[in-house]
Coordinates of C-alpha atoms and ligand atoms in Angstrom, one line a residue:
M177 CA -1.3 11.5 -19.7
S178 CA -1.4 13.7 -16.4
E179 CA 2.0 15.2 -15.3
E180 CA 1.8 13.0 -12.3
S181 CA 1.5 9.8 -14.2
A182 CA 4.1 11.0 -16.6
S183 CA 6.6 11.5 -13.7
T184 CA 5.7 8.1 -12.5
V185 CA 6.3 6.5 -15.7
N186 CA 9.7 8.4 -16.0
R187 CA 10.6 7.2 -12.7
A188 CA 9.9 3.6 -13.4
V189 CA 11.8 3.9 -16.7
L190 CA 14.9 5.3 -14.8
Q191 CA 14.5 2.6 -12.3
T192 CA 14.3 -0.1 -14.9
L193 CA 17.5 1.3 -16.6
E194 CA 19.2 1.3 -13.2
S195 CA 18.3 -2.4 -12.7
L196 CA 19.5 -3.3 -16.2
R197 CA 22.7 -1.4 -15.5
A198 CA 23.1 -3.4 -12.3
A199 CA 22.5 -6.7 -14.0
G200 CA 25.4 -5.7 -16.3
V201 CA 23.6 -4.3 -19.4
Q202 CA 25.7 -1.5 -20.7
Q203 CA 24.0 -0.6 -24.0
L204 CA 20.6 -0.6 -25.4
A205 CA 19.8 -0.7 -29.1
S206 CA 18.2 2.6 -30.3
I207 CA 14.6 2.4 -31.5
S208 CA 13.4 4.3 -34.4
A209 CA 9.9 4.5 -35.6
E210 CA 10.6 1.6 -38.3
D211 CA 12.2 -0.6 -35.5
E212 CA 10.3 -3.5 -33.9
E213 CA 8.4 -2.8 -30.6
P214 CA 10.8 -2.5 -27.7
N215 CA 11.1 -5.4 -25.3
V216 CA 7.9 -5.5 -23.3
E217 CA 9.6 -6.7 -20.2
Q218 CA 11.5 -3.3 -20.0
L219 CA 8.5 -1.0 -20.3
P220 CA 6.6 0.3 -17.4
A221 CA 3.2 -1.4 -16.8
T222 CA 0.2 0.1 -15.2
S223 CA -2.2 -2.6 -15.9
Q224 CA -2.6 -5.7 -13.5
P225 CA -3.2 -8.3 -16.2
L226 CA -0.1 -7.1 -18.1
Q227 CA 2.0 -7.1 -15.0
E228 CA 0.6 -10.6 -14.1
E229 CA 1.6 -12.0 -17.6
R230 CA 5.2 -10.5 -17.3
A231 CA 5.6 -11.9 -13.7
A232 CA 4.4 -15.4 -15.2
L233 CA 6.9 -15.2 -18.0
A234 CA 9.8 -14.5 -15.9
T235 CA 11.8 -17.8 -15.6
T236 CA 14.7 -16.3 -13.5
L237 CA 14.8 -14.1 -10.6
E238 CA 16.9 -11.7 -12.4
Q239 CA 14.0 -11.4 -15.1
L240 CA 11.4 -11.0 -12.4
Q241 CA 13.5 -8.3 -10.7
T242 CA 13.4 -6.3 -13.9
V243 CA 9.6 -6.6 -14.1
V244 CA 9.2 -5.5 -10.6
A245 CA 11.6 -2.5 -11.1
A246 CA 9.1 -1.2 -13.8
C247 CA 5.9 -1.6 -11.8
T248 CA 3.8 1.2 -11.3
L249 CA 0.5 -0.4 -10.1
C250 CA 0.5 1.3 -6.7
D251 CA 0.5 5.1 -7.7
E252 CA 1.5 6.3 -4.3
L253 CA 4.1 3.8 -3.8
A254 CA 5.6 4.0 -7.2
S255 CA 5.9 7.9 -7.1
T256 CA 7.3 8.0 -3.5
R257 CA 10.0 5.0 -3.7
S258 CA 13.7 5.7 -4.5
Q259 CA 13.8 2.1 -6.0
T260 CA 12.0 -1.2 -5.6
V261 CA 13.3 -3.7 -3.2
F262 CA 13.2 -7.2 -4.5
G263 CA 14.9 -10.0 -2.5
V264 CA 18.3 -11.2 -1.5
G265 CA 20.0 -14.4 -0.6
D266 CA 20.5 -17.9 -1.9
P267 CA 18.2 -18.3 -5.0
K268 CA 17.7 -21.9 -4.2
A269 CA 17.4 -21.6 -0.3
R270 CA 15.5 -24.2 1.6
L271 CA 14.3 -21.5 4.0
C272 CA 12.9 -18.1 3.0
F273 CA 12.2 -15.2 5.6
L274 CA 9.2 -13.1 4.6
G275 CA 9.0 -9.6 6.0
E276 CA 6.4 -6.8 5.7
A277 CA 7.8 -4.0 3.3
P278 CA 11.0 -2.1 2.9
G279 CA 11.6 0.8 5.4
A280 CA 13.9 3.9 4.8
D281 CA 17.2 2.0 4.9
E282 CA 16.0 -0.7 2.4
D283 CA 14.4 1.9 0.1
R284 CA 17.9 3.7 0.1
L285 CA 20.0 0.6 -0.4
G286 CA 17.7 -1.6 -2.4
E287 CA 17.9 -4.7 -0.1
P288 CA 15.6 -6.2 2.4
F289 CA 16.3 -6.1 6.1
V290 CA 19.4 -3.8 6.0
G291 CA 18.3 -1.5 9.0
R292 CA 18.1 -2.2 12.9
G293 CA 15.6 -4.9 12.4
G294 CA 17.9 -6.5 9.9
Q295 CA 20.8 -6.5 12.3
L296 CA 18.6 -8.3 14.8
L297 CA 17.5 -10.9 12.2
D298 CA 21.4 -11.3 11.3
K299 CA 21.9 -12.2 15.1
I300 CA 18.9 -14.6 15.0
L301 CA 20.3 -16.3 11.9
A302 CA 23.7 -16.7 13.6
A303 CA 22.0 -18.3 16.6
C304 CA 20.7 -20.8 14.2
N305 CA 24.1 -21.2 12.5
L306 CA 22.9 -19.5 9.4
K307 CA 24.2 -16.5 7.4
R308 CA 21.9 -14.2 5.2
E309 CA 23.7 -15.9 2.2
D310 CA 22.2 -19.1 3.3
V311 CA 18.6 -18.1 3.3
Y312 CA 16.5 -16.0 0.9
L313 CA 14.8 -12.6 2.3
L314 CA 11.8 -11.0 0.6
N315 CA 8.7 -8.9 1.6
V316 CA 5.0 -8.8 1.1
L317 CA 5.6 -5.4 -0.6
R318 CA 8.5 -4.4 -2.9
C319 CA 8.1 -0.7 -2.4
R320 CA 8.4 1.4 0.8
P321 CA 5.1 2.6 2.1
P322 CA 5.4 6.3 3.0
N323 CA 6.2 7.0 6.7
N324 CA 6.6 3.3 7.2
R325 CA 2.8 2.9 7.4
N326 CA 1.3 -0.7 7.1
P327 CA 0.7 -2.0 3.5
Q328 CA -2.8 -1.6 2.3
E329 CA -4.8 -4.3 1.2
D330 CA -4.9 -3.3 -2.6
E331 CA -1.0 -2.8 -2.4
A332 CA -0.4 -6.5 -0.9
Q333 CA -2.9 -7.6 -3.7
N334 CA -0.9 -5.8 -6.3
C335 CA 2.3 -7.4 -5.1
R336 CA 1.1 -10.8 -4.7
Q337 CA 1.8 -11.9 -8.0
F338 CA 5.5 -11.1 -7.5
L339 CA 5.6 -12.9 -4.1
D340 CA 4.1 -15.9 -5.4
R341 CA 6.4 -16.0 -8.6
Q342 CA 9.3 -15.2 -6.4
L343 CA 8.4 -18.2 -4.1
E344 CA 7.9 -20.4 -7.1
L345 CA 11.4 -19.6 -8.5
V346 CA 13.2 -20.1 -5.2
A347 CA 11.0 -23.2 -4.2
P348 CA 11.9 -23.3 -0.5
E349 CA 10.8 -26.0 1.8
F350 CA 10.2 -23.7 4.7
I351 CA 9.0 -20.1 5.1
C352 CA 9.5 -18.1 8.4
C353 CA 7.0 -15.2 8.3
L354 CA 8.2 -12.3 10.4
G355 CA 5.2 -10.4 12.0
A356 CA 1.6 -10.2 11.7
V357 CA 1.5 -8.7 8.2
A358 CA 3.7 -11.3 6.7
A359 CA 1.8 -14.1 8.3
Q360 CA -1.7 -12.8 7.7
N361 CA -0.9 -11.9 4.2
L362 CA 0.7 -15.3 3.1
L363 CA -1.9 -17.5 5.1
S364 CA -4.7 -15.3 4.0
T365 CA -6.0 -15.1 7.7
T366 CA -6.9 -12.5 10.2
V367 CA -5.6 -14.6 13.2
S368 CA -3.3 -12.6 15.4
I369 CA 0.5 -13.5 15.3
G370 CA 0.2 -14.3 19.0
R371 CA -2.1 -17.3 17.9
L372 CA -0.4 -18.1 14.6
R373 CA 3.2 -18.5 16.1
G374 CA 4.5 -21.6 17.9
K375 CA 3.1 -24.1 15.4
L376 CA 3.5 -25.4 11.8
H377 CA 1.3 -24.2 8.9
D378 CA 1.3 -25.1 5.3
Y379 CA 1.3 -22.8 2.3
Q380 CA 0.9 -24.7 -1.0
G381 CA 3.1 -27.6 0.4
I382 CA 5.6 -25.3 2.0
Q383 CA 6.1 -25.6 5.8
V384 CA 5.5 -22.2 7.4
V385 CA 6.5 -21.0 10.9
C386 CA 5.4 -17.5 12.0
T387 CA 7.0 -15.5 14.5
Y388 CA 7.3 -11.9 15.9
H389 CA 8.9 -9.2 13.5
P390 CA 12.4 -8.1 14.7
A391 CA 11.1 -4.5 14.9
Y392 CA 8.6 -5.8 17.5
L393 CA 11.4 -7.6 19.2
L394 CA 13.3 -4.4 19.4
R395 CA 10.6 -2.6 21.2
N396 CA 9.5 -5.8 23.3
P397 CA 12.4 -7.7 24.3
S398 CA 10.5 -9.9 26.5
A399 CA 9.1 -11.6 23.3
K400 CA 12.4 -12.8 22.4
K401 CA 12.1 -15.9 24.2
D402 CA 9.0 -16.8 22.1
A403 CA 10.8 -15.9 19.1
W404 CA 13.7 -18.2 20.0
A405 CA 11.3 -21.1 20.7
D406 CA 9.8 -20.4 17.1
M407 CA 13.1 -20.7 15.7
K408 CA 14.0 -23.8 17.6
L409 CA 10.7 -25.4 16.1
L410 CA 11.9 -24.2 12.6
M411 CA 15.4 -25.7 13.0
R412 CA 14.1 -28.9 14.3
E413 CA 11.6 -29.3 11.4
M414 CA 14.5 -28.6 9.0
G415 CA 16.6 -31.4 10.5
T416 CA 19.3 -28.9 11.9
P417 CA 18.2 -28.6 15.6
V418 CA 19.7 -25.8 17.7
G419 CA 20.6 -25.8 21.4
E420 CA 18.2 -24.9 24.2
Ligands
LIG1918 N1 11.1 -4.7 7.8 C1 10.6 -5.6 6.9 O1 9.5 -6.1 7.0 N2 11.2 -5.8 5.8 C2 12.4 -5.1 5.5 O2 13.0 -5.4 4.3 C3 12.8 -4.2 6.5 C4 12.1 -4.0 7.4

């Protein structure tokens, strides 16, 4: 194994241990040569089929989070992340918000949408009479791309098994895609966000509304009125309309 892959694996092992500790595991049985194989879920995986198998076997979000923490499918992301950023909120939420990828703040804190964009998202939620605990937040990618560059196609593909399994486990009725990357990835389209927003889409029986990303709204406040129209459409469809 090269020095670089060894350090990626080391990092993944440390992150797995950290996520087990966060999940309340205080002790691990020691493994000697005569012992059985260690739990496959807790080992770093570098092959797509193995990861897919593990993701499919996860029957709870906690189990899936442990699998994600050990993922090293994207060399660059696995070797530059501080930690994976899984998802947060109500594990049985009716509504999921799908973003693009963790930024610097999310990479540091391990939670989606905790930076400036997240603060604006909290305000949007509040205007809809919602708190982040009422919904579920997740991203197309679970690792921060260096310098906040856009996710690459192969990275989004590697992470897709986790996105789909996470959505299966939460089983929302509605998804709100925040920005072009989220919308185009989920819906497998190259249509612009300007044309995707303002109407309902379907993803495997889940109703989908696409709107602008909070970071875009911070840079282009004049687009906030369109984002508000999208939220009103979403809330109307959910049966919890909000005022004009
Ligand atoms: N932007 C995103 O798309 N997701 C996050 O979690 C944070 C910022």
